[in-house]
PDB file of C-alpha atoms in Angstrom:
ATOM      1  CA  MET A   1     -99.932 172.875 -51.944  1.00  0.00           C
ATOM      2  CA  ARG A   2     -99.001 176.498 -52.444  1.00  0.00           C
ATOM      3  CA  PRO A   3     -95.672 177.331 -50.801  1.00  0.00           C
ATOM      4  CA  VAL A   4     -96.125 180.431 -48.678  1.00  0.00           C
ATOM      5  CA  GLU A   5     -93.968 183.167 -47.247  1.00  0.00           C
ATOM      6  CA  ARG A   6     -95.499 185.071 -44.339  1.00  0.00           C
ATOM      7  CA  GLY A   7     -92.544 187.448 -43.987  1.00  0.00           C
ATOM      8  CA  ALA A   8     -91.117 189.086 -40.899  1.00  0.00           C
ATOM      9  CA  VAL A   9     -93.219 190.137 -37.964  1.00  0.00           C
ATOM     10  CA  PRO A  10     -95.385 193.070 -39.071  1.00  0.00           C
ATOM     11  CA  ASN A  11     -94.809 196.459 -37.445  1.00  0.00           C
ATOM     12  CA  ASP A  12     -97.214 198.410 -35.262  1.00  0.00           C
ATOM     13  CA  ASN A  13     -98.115 202.073 -35.813  1.00  0.00           C
ATOM     14  CA  ALA A  14     -94.904 203.157 -34.079  1.00  0.00           C
ATOM     15  CA  GLY A  15     -92.806 201.085 -36.468  1.00  0.00           C
ATOM     16  CA  ASN A  16     -91.947 198.409 -33.939  1.00  0.00           C
ATOM     17  CA  PRO A  17     -92.481 194.661 -34.418  1.00  0.00           C
ATOM     18  CA  LYS A  18     -95.941 193.762 -33.190  1.00  0.00           C
ATOM     19  CA  VAL A  19     -96.370 191.802 -29.983  1.00  0.00           C
ATOM     20  CA  PHE A  20     -99.608 189.833 -30.145  1.00  0.00           C
ATOM     21  CA  ALA A  21    -101.445 189.556 -26.843  1.00  0.00           C
ATOM     22  CA  ASN A  22    -103.827 187.078 -28.429  1.00  0.00           C
ATOM     23  CA  TYR A  23    -103.154 184.926 -31.474  1.00  0.00           C
ATOM     24  CA  ALA A  24    -106.428 186.021 -33.037  1.00  0.00           C
ATOM     25  CA  ASP A  25    -105.003 189.555 -33.245  1.00  0.00           C
ATOM     26  CA  ALA A  26    -102.702 188.310 -36.017  1.00  0.00           C
ATOM     27  CA  ARG A  27    -105.577 187.341 -38.303  1.00  0.00           C
ATOM     28  CA  ALA A  28    -105.760 190.627 -40.243  1.00  0.00           C
ATOM     29  CA  ASP A  29    -102.006 190.652 -40.856  1.00  0.00           C
ATOM     30  CA  LEU A  30    -102.111 187.045 -42.005  1.00  0.00           C
ATOM     31  CA  TYR A  31    -104.987 187.831 -44.374  1.00  0.00           C
ATOM     32  CA  GLU A  32    -102.932 190.659 -45.866  1.00  0.00           C
ATOM     33  CA  ARG A  33     -99.750 188.572 -46.150  1.00  0.00           C
ATOM     34  CA  LEU A  34    -101.233 185.252 -47.326  1.00  0.00           C
ATOM     35  CA  GLY A  35    -104.654 186.029 -48.739  1.00  0.00           C
ATOM     36  CA  ARG A  36    -107.868 184.506 -47.408  1.00  0.00           C
ATOM     37  CA  PHE A  37    -107.060 180.913 -48.263  1.00  0.00           C
ATOM     38  CA  CYS A  38    -106.476 177.847 -46.154  1.00  0.00           C
ATOM     39  CA  SER A  39    -102.717 177.272 -46.144  1.00  0.00           C
ATOM     40  CA  PHE A  40    -103.274 173.534 -46.573  1.00  0.00           C
ATOM     41  CA  CYS A  41    -106.324 172.709 -48.727  1.00  0.00           C
ATOM     42  CA  GLU A  42    -106.209 176.081 -50.557  1.00  0.00           C
ATOM     43  CA  ARG A  43    -109.938 176.696 -50.351  1.00  0.00           C
ATOM     44  CA  PRO A  44    -110.990 180.368 -50.156  1.00  0.00           C
ATOM     45  CA  ILE A  45    -112.531 181.173 -46.796  1.00  0.00           C
ATOM     46  CA  LYS A  46    -114.115 184.598 -46.684  1.00  0.00           C
ATOM     47  CA  SER A  47    -114.838 184.626 -42.950  1.00  0.00           C
ATOM     48  CA  GLY A  48    -113.941 182.421 -40.010  1.00  0.00           C
ATOM     49  CA  LEU A  49    -110.540 181.395 -41.320  1.00  0.00           C
ATOM     50  CA  ALA A  50    -108.599 180.281 -38.259  1.00  0.00           C
ATOM     51  CA  VAL A  51    -105.183 181.408 -37.171  1.00  0.00           C
ATOM     52  CA  GLU A  52    -103.421 178.078 -37.346  1.00  0.00           C
ATOM     53  CA  HIS A  53    -100.727 177.187 -34.836  1.00  0.00           C
ATOM     54  CA  ILE A  54     -98.069 175.115 -36.603  1.00  0.00           C
ATOM     55  CA  GLN A  55     -97.006 173.747 -33.224  1.00  0.00           C
ATOM     56  CA  HIS A  56    -100.252 173.428 -31.297  1.00  0.00           C
ATOM     57  CA  GLN A  57    -100.655 175.952 -28.522  1.00  0.00           C
ATOM     58  CA  TYR A  58    -101.655 173.475 -25.832  1.00  0.00           C
ATOM     59  CA  GLY A  59     -98.341 171.679 -25.830  1.00  0.00           C
ATOM     60  CA  HIS A  60     -96.274 174.668 -26.902  1.00  0.00           C
ATOM     61  CA  SER A  61     -97.716 177.579 -24.923  1.00  0.00           C
ATOM     62  CA  HIS A  62     -94.605 179.680 -25.477  1.00  0.00           C
ATOM     63  CA  LEU A  63     -95.469 179.691 -29.208  1.00  0.00           C
ATOM     64  CA  ALA A  64     -99.143 180.542 -28.774  1.00  0.00           C
ATOM     65  CA  CYS A  65     -98.667 184.185 -29.872  1.00  0.00           C
ATOM     66  CA  GLU A  66     -95.511 183.756 -31.959  1.00  0.00           C
ATOM     67  CA  TRP A  67     -95.791 185.110 -35.532  1.00  0.00           C
ATOM     68  CA  THR A  68     -93.511 182.424 -36.967  1.00  0.00           C
ATOM     69  CA  ASN A  69     -95.846 179.763 -35.578  1.00  0.00           C
ATOM     70  CA  PHE A  70     -98.885 181.073 -37.505  1.00  0.00           C
ATOM     71  CA  LEU A  71    -100.540 180.090 -40.741  1.00  0.00           C
ATOM     72  CA  LEU A  72    -104.190 180.155 -41.823  1.00  0.00           C
ATOM     73  CA  ALA A  73    -106.442 177.106 -41.823  1.00  0.00           C
ATOM     74  CA  CYS A  74    -110.051 176.146 -42.540  1.00  0.00           C
ATOM     75  CA  LEU A  75    -112.172 174.270 -40.046  1.00  0.00           C
ATOM     76  CA  ASN A  76    -111.506 170.894 -41.710  1.00  0.00           C
ATOM     77  CA  CYS A  77    -107.730 171.178 -41.882  1.00  0.00           C
ATOM     78  CA  ASN A  78    -107.456 172.830 -38.466  1.00  0.00           C
ATOM     79  CA  SER A  79    -109.540 170.185 -36.726  1.00  0.00           C
ATOM     80  CA  THR A  80    -107.847 167.289 -38.528  1.00  0.00           C
ATOM     81  CA  LYS A  81    -104.409 168.556 -37.610  1.00  0.00           C
ATOM     82  CA  GLY A  82    -105.591 169.133 -34.031  1.00  0.00           C
ATOM     83  CA  THR A  83    -102.868 168.657 -31.448  1.00  0.00           C
ATOM     84  CA  GLN A  84    -100.577 166.538 -33.540  1.00  0.00           C
ATOM     85  CA  ASN A  85     -96.976 167.553 -33.209  1.00  0.00           C
ATOM     86  CA  VAL A  86     -95.212 168.884 -36.286  1.00  0.00           C
ATOM     87  CA  HIS A  87     -91.717 167.534 -36.774  1.00  0.00           C
ATOM     88  CA  ARG A  88     -90.376 169.910 -39.373  1.00  0.00           C
ATOM     89  CA  ASN A  89     -87.378 167.769 -40.171  1.00  0.00           C
ATOM     90  CA  GLN A  90     -89.655 164.815 -40.934  1.00  0.00           C
ATOM     91  CA  MET A  91     -92.268 166.395 -43.173  1.00  0.00           C
ATOM     92  CA  LEU A  92     -92.769 169.027 -45.809  1.00  0.00           C
ATOM     93  CA  PHE A  93     -94.498 172.210 -44.726  1.00  0.00           C
ATOM     94  CA  PRO A  94     -95.824 175.128 -46.799  1.00  0.00           C
ATOM     95  CA  ASP A  95     -93.809 177.840 -45.031  1.00  0.00           C
ATOM     96  CA  GLN A  96     -90.488 176.019 -45.328  1.00  0.00           C
ATOM     97  CA  ASP A  97     -90.607 173.894 -48.492  1.00  0.00           C
ATOM     98  CA  ASN A  98     -91.736 174.207 -52.060  1.00  0.00           C
ATOM     99  CA  THR A  99     -94.737 172.046 -51.329  1.00  0.00           C
ATOM    100  CA  PHE A 100     -95.963 172.409 -54.922  1.00  0.00           C
ATOM    101  CA  ARG A 101     -93.014 170.196 -55.882  1.00  0.00           C
ATOM    102  CA  GLY A 102     -93.999 167.604 -53.304  1.00  0.00           C
ATOM    103  CA  LEU A 103     -97.736 167.166 -53.785  1.00  0.00           C
ATOM    104  CA  GLU A 104     -99.539 166.009 -56.923  1.00  0.00           C
ATOM    105  CA  TYR A 105    -103.124 166.870 -57.820  1.00  0.00           C
ATOM    106  CA  THR A 106    -105.133 164.764 -60.228  1.00  0.00           C
ATOM    107  CA  ALA A 107    -108.659 164.437 -61.570  1.00  0.00           C
ATOM    108  CA  GLY A 108    -111.137 163.134 -59.065  1.00  0.00           C
ATOM    109  CA  GLY A 109    -109.896 165.315 -56.227  1.00  0.00           C
ATOM    110  CA  GLU A 110    -107.007 163.105 -55.259  1.00  0.00           C
ATOM    111  CA  VAL A 111    -103.873 164.476 -53.568  1.00  0.00           C
ATOM    112  CA  THR A 112    -100.750 162.312 -53.377  1.00  0.00           C
ATOM    113  CA  SER A 113     -97.026 162.713 -52.972  1.00  0.00           C
ATOM    114  CA  ARG A 114     -95.372 163.104 -56.371  1.00  0.00           C
ATOM    115  CA  ALA A 115     -94.250 159.816 -57.880  1.00  0.00           C
ATOM    116  CA  SER A 116     -91.011 161.444 -59.035  1.00  0.00           C
ATOM    117  CA  LEU A 117     -89.811 162.148 -55.476  1.00  0.00           C
ATOM    118  CA  ARG A 118     -86.963 160.249 -53.901  1.00  0.00           C
ATOM    119  CA  PRO A 119     -88.181 157.925 -51.083  1.00  0.00           C
ATOM    120  CA  PRO A 120     -87.166 160.276 -48.207  1.00  0.00           C
ATOM    121  CA  GLN A 121     -88.898 163.222 -49.869  1.00  0.00           C
ATOM    122  CA  LYS A 122     -91.936 161.109 -50.669  1.00  0.00           C
ATOM    123  CA  ALA A 123     -92.239 160.089 -47.041  1.00  0.00           C
ATOM    124  CA  LYS A 124     -92.129 163.721 -45.918  1.00  0.00           C
ATOM    125  CA  ALA A 125     -94.774 164.738 -48.435  1.00  0.00           C
ATOM    126  CA  THR A 126     -97.009 161.863 -47.330  1.00  0.00           C
ATOM    127  CA  ARG A 127     -96.740 162.890 -43.684  1.00  0.00           C
ATOM    128  CA  LEU A 128     -97.922 166.402 -44.570  1.00  0.00           C
ATOM    129  CA  ILE A 129    -100.888 165.045 -46.539  1.00  0.00           C
ATOM    130  CA  ARG A 130    -101.906 162.832 -43.628  1.00  0.00           C
ATOM    131  CA  LEU A 131    -101.361 165.567 -41.038  1.00  0.00           C
ATOM    132  CA  VAL A 132    -104.231 167.649 -42.398  1.00  0.00           C
ATOM    133  CA  GLY A 133    -106.212 164.806 -43.967  1.00  0.00           C
ATOM    134  CA  LEU A 134    -105.859 165.675 -47.636  1.00  0.00           C
ATOM    135  CA  ASP A 135    -105.945 161.934 -48.285  1.00  0.00           C
ATOM    136  CA  LYS A 136    -109.522 161.721 -47.005  1.00  0.00           C
ATOM    137  CA  MET A 137    -111.658 160.415 -49.856  1.00  0.00           C
ATOM    138  CA  PRO A 138    -115.191 158.991 -49.953  1.00  0.00           C
ATOM    139  CA  LEU A 139    -113.925 155.444 -50.371  1.00  0.00           C
ATOM    140  CA  ASN A 140    -111.707 155.449 -47.302  1.00  0.00           C
ATOM    141  CA  ASN A 141    -113.684 157.825 -45.145  1.00  0.00           C
ATOM    142  CA  PRO A 142    -117.329 157.422 -46.164  1.00  0.00           C
ATOM    143  CA  GLN A 143    -118.874 158.829 -43.018  1.00  0.00           C
ATOM    144  CA  ALA A 144    -116.782 161.987 -42.743  1.00  0.00           C
ATOM    145  CA  ALA A 145    -118.481 165.297 -43.439  1.00  0.00           C
ATOM    146  CA  ASN A 146    -115.419 166.354 -45.330  1.00  0.00           C
ATOM    147  CA  LEU A 147    -116.040 167.700 -48.784  1.00  0.00           C
ATOM    148  CA  ARG A 148    -112.596 169.013 -49.538  1.00  0.00           C
ATOM    149  CA  TRP A 149    -112.091 166.230 -52.058  1.00  0.00           C
ATOM    150  CA  ASN A 150    -115.262 167.272 -53.874  1.00  0.00           C
ATOM    151  CA  ASP A 151    -114.182 170.890 -54.006  1.00  0.00           C
ATOM    152  CA  ARG A 152    -110.903 169.746 -55.555  1.00  0.00           C
ATOM    153  CA  ARG A 153    -112.704 167.571 -58.074  1.00  0.00           C
ATOM    154  CA  GLU A 154    -114.917 170.472 -59.133  1.00  0.00           C
ATOM    155  CA  ALA A 155    -111.932 172.837 -59.293  1.00  0.00           C
ATOM    156  CA  TRP A 156    -110.096 170.338 -61.531  1.00  0.00           C
ATOM    157  CA  GLU A 157    -113.037 170.136 -63.918  1.00  0.00           C
ATOM    158  CA  LYS A 158    -113.439 173.915 -64.040  1.00  0.00           C
ATOM    159  CA  ALA A 159    -109.739 174.514 -64.610  1.00  0.00           C
ATOM    160  CA  ASN A 160    -109.785 172.061 -67.535  1.00  0.00           C
ATOM    161  CA  ARG A 161    -112.834 173.740 -69.020  1.00  0.00           C
ATOM    162  CA  TYR A 162    -111.057 177.067 -68.879  1.00  0.00           C
ATOM    163  CA  LEU A 163    -107.893 175.550 -70.316  1.00  0.00           C
ATOM    164  CA  ASP A 164    -109.926 174.621 -73.386  1.00  0.00           C
ATOM    165  CA  LYS A 165    -111.416 178.116 -73.536  1.00  0.00           C
ATOM    166  CA  PHE A 166    -107.998 179.711 -73.112  1.00  0.00           C
ATOM    167  CA  GLN A 167    -106.458 177.626 -75.863  1.00  0.00           C
ATOM    168  CA  THR A 168    -109.238 178.576 -78.282  1.00  0.00           C
ATOM    169  CA  GLY A 169    -108.952 182.274 -77.399  1.00  0.00           C
ATOM    170  CA  MET A 170    -112.290 182.500 -75.638  1.00  0.00           C
ATOM    171  CA  VAL A 171    -110.791 183.736 -72.363  1.00  0.00           C
ATOM    172  CA  ALA A 172    -107.674 185.676 -71.426  1.00  0.00           C
ATOM    173  CA  ILE A 173    -105.137 185.170 -68.668  1.00  0.00           C
ATOM    174  CA  ASP A 174    -106.883 187.683 -66.413  1.00  0.00           C
ATOM    175  CA  ALA A 175    -110.048 185.598 -66.451  1.00  0.00           C
ATOM    176  CA  VAL A 176    -108.155 182.467 -65.436  1.00  0.00           C
ATOM    177  CA  VAL A 177    -106.414 184.289 -62.605  1.00  0.00           C
ATOM    178  CA  ASP A 178    -109.652 185.852 -61.369  1.00  0.00           C
ATOM    179  CA  LEU A 179    -111.300 182.414 -61.199  1.00  0.00           C
ATOM    180  CA  CYS A 180    -108.394 181.005 -59.248  1.00  0.00           C
ATOM    181  CA  LYS A 181    -108.532 183.907 -56.812  1.00  0.00           C
ATOM    182  CA  SER A 182    -112.278 183.518 -56.266  1.00  0.00           C
ATOM    183  CA  ASP A 183    -112.450 179.689 -56.248  1.00  0.00           C
ATOM    184  CA  GLY A 184    -109.075 178.874 -54.671  1.00  0.00           C
ATOM    185  CA  HIS A 185    -107.173 175.626 -55.312  1.00  0.00           C
ATOM    186  CA  TRP A 186    -104.148 177.393 -56.697  1.00  0.00           C
ATOM    187  CA  SER A 187    -102.196 174.132 -57.091  1.00  0.00           C
ATOM    188  CA  ILE A 188    -104.868 172.650 -59.322  1.00  0.00           C
ATOM    189  CA  TRP A 189    -104.841 175.671 -61.637  1.00  0.00           C
ATOM    190  CA  MET A 190    -101.044 175.566 -61.689  1.00  0.00           C
ATOM    191  CA  THR A 191    -101.163 171.865 -62.576  1.00  0.00           C
ATOM    192  CA  VAL A 192    -103.739 172.161 -65.329  1.00  0.00           C
ATOM    193  CA  PHE A 193    -101.972 175.164 -66.916  1.00  0.00           C
ATOM    194  CA  ALA A 194     -98.476 173.785 -66.318  1.00  0.00           C
ATOM    195  CA  ASN A 195     -97.546 173.932 -70.009  1.00  0.00           C
ATOM    196  CA  ILE A 196     -98.490 177.598 -70.364  1.00  0.00           C
ATOM    197  CA  PRO A 197     -95.750 179.609 -68.595  1.00  0.00           C
ATOM    198  CA  ASP A 198     -97.487 182.983 -68.938  1.00  0.00           C
ATOM    199  CA  VAL A 199    -100.509 181.719 -67.031  1.00  0.00           C
ATOM    200  CA  CYS A 200     -98.373 180.016 -64.359  1.00  0.00           C
ATOM    201  CA  LEU A 201     -96.401 183.210 -63.783  1.00  0.00           C
ATOM    202  CA  ALA A 202     -99.616 185.199 -63.502  1.00  0.00           C
ATOM    203  CA  LEU A 203    -101.008 182.701 -60.987  1.00  0.00           C
ATOM    204  CA  ILE A 204     -97.807 182.844 -58.944  1.00  0.00           C
ATOM    205  CA  GLY A 205     -98.071 186.617 -58.716  1.00  0.00           C
ATOM    206  CA  ALA A 206    -101.806 186.733 -58.115  1.00  0.00           C
ATOM    207  CA  ILE A 207    -102.119 185.544 -54.528  1.00  0.00           C
ATOM    208  CA  PRO A 208    -100.251 187.295 -51.699  1.00  0.00           C
ATOM    209  CA  GLY A 209     -97.569 185.327 -49.937  1.00  0.00           C
ATOM    210  CA  THR A 210     -96.800 182.809 -52.648  1.00  0.00           C
ATOM    211  CA  ALA A 211     -93.171 181.925 -51.995  1.00  0.00           C
ATOM    212  CA  ALA A 212     -90.630 182.823 -54.686  1.00  0.00           C
ATOM    213  CA  CYS A 213     -89.462 179.296 -55.537  1.00  0.00           C
ATOM    214  CA  PHE A 214     -90.331 179.150 -59.253  1.00  0.00           C
ATOM    215  CA  ASN A 215     -88.190 179.783 -62.309  1.00  0.00           C
ATOM    216  CA  THR A 216     -88.850 182.291 -65.068  1.00  0.00           C
ATOM    217  CA  ASN A 217     -91.133 179.785 -66.808  1.00  0.00           C
ATOM    218  CA  GLY A 218     -93.258 179.278 -63.706  1.00  0.00           C
ATOM    219  CA  ALA A 219     -91.853 175.818 -62.968  1.00  0.00           C
ATOM    220  CA  PRO A 220     -91.175 174.917 -59.314  1.00  0.00           C
ATOM    221  CA  ILE A 221     -87.589 174.866 -58.097  1.00  0.00           C
ATOM    222  CA  GLN A 222     -85.864 173.966 -54.846  1.00  0.00           C
ATOM    223  CA  ARG A 223     -86.779 176.328 -52.029  1.00  0.00           C
ATOM    224  CA  PRO A 224     -83.668 177.679 -50.258  1.00  0.00           C
ATOM    225  CA  GLY A 225     -83.418 176.108 -46.830  1.00  0.00           C
ATOM    226  CA  GLY A 226     -86.222 173.639 -47.529  1.00  0.00           C
ATOM    227  CA  HIS A 227     -86.327 169.892 -48.023  1.00  0.00           C
ATOM    228  CA  ILE A 228     -87.558 170.290 -51.557  1.00  0.00           C
TER     229      ILE A 228
END
């Protein structure tokens, strides 16, 4: 999962921090800061991307219009998360942790916590995966109209095809980055191209709001203040 940085509260035309009367008013600023991608499943959503309340607004009304409580989410992730409470000290989260270090993407559209994690970190990564249902697969959820897994599977296959093309000189870095920006699934492209630092660095810089928790080779590092 792409670690994100939404930044400080944006300013209004007078240069003062914005006060949002309605959470939906923050959508344009979130688009600009984070790009039009779901903060959880990383799919590109060109319209209808929801302003996601990290702490749900029904049980935390005082946070309903609070900038620091916002992310962006697709219909699937938003509805799966629903009104579950987020215990930040008990799970990883994309605006506080380097979630790319915590989640592992593999062929077949599977998302798991990384095997290399220590048990407490692994438990926190698993809670995040379950919170938004990234573990939903056809075998364990056959009746769900949830095709996120299939989008990931297709993204994995495409990224590998373009890895072959890149390695044989058929495509350049710009083409790989453009595909990631149009098709989403940043973590899958980062995983497939993990051994090519120039591509990883280009991917890190390509999408707005990607948190700066990577070294000069594009490898993930500990996020200051985060669990991982």
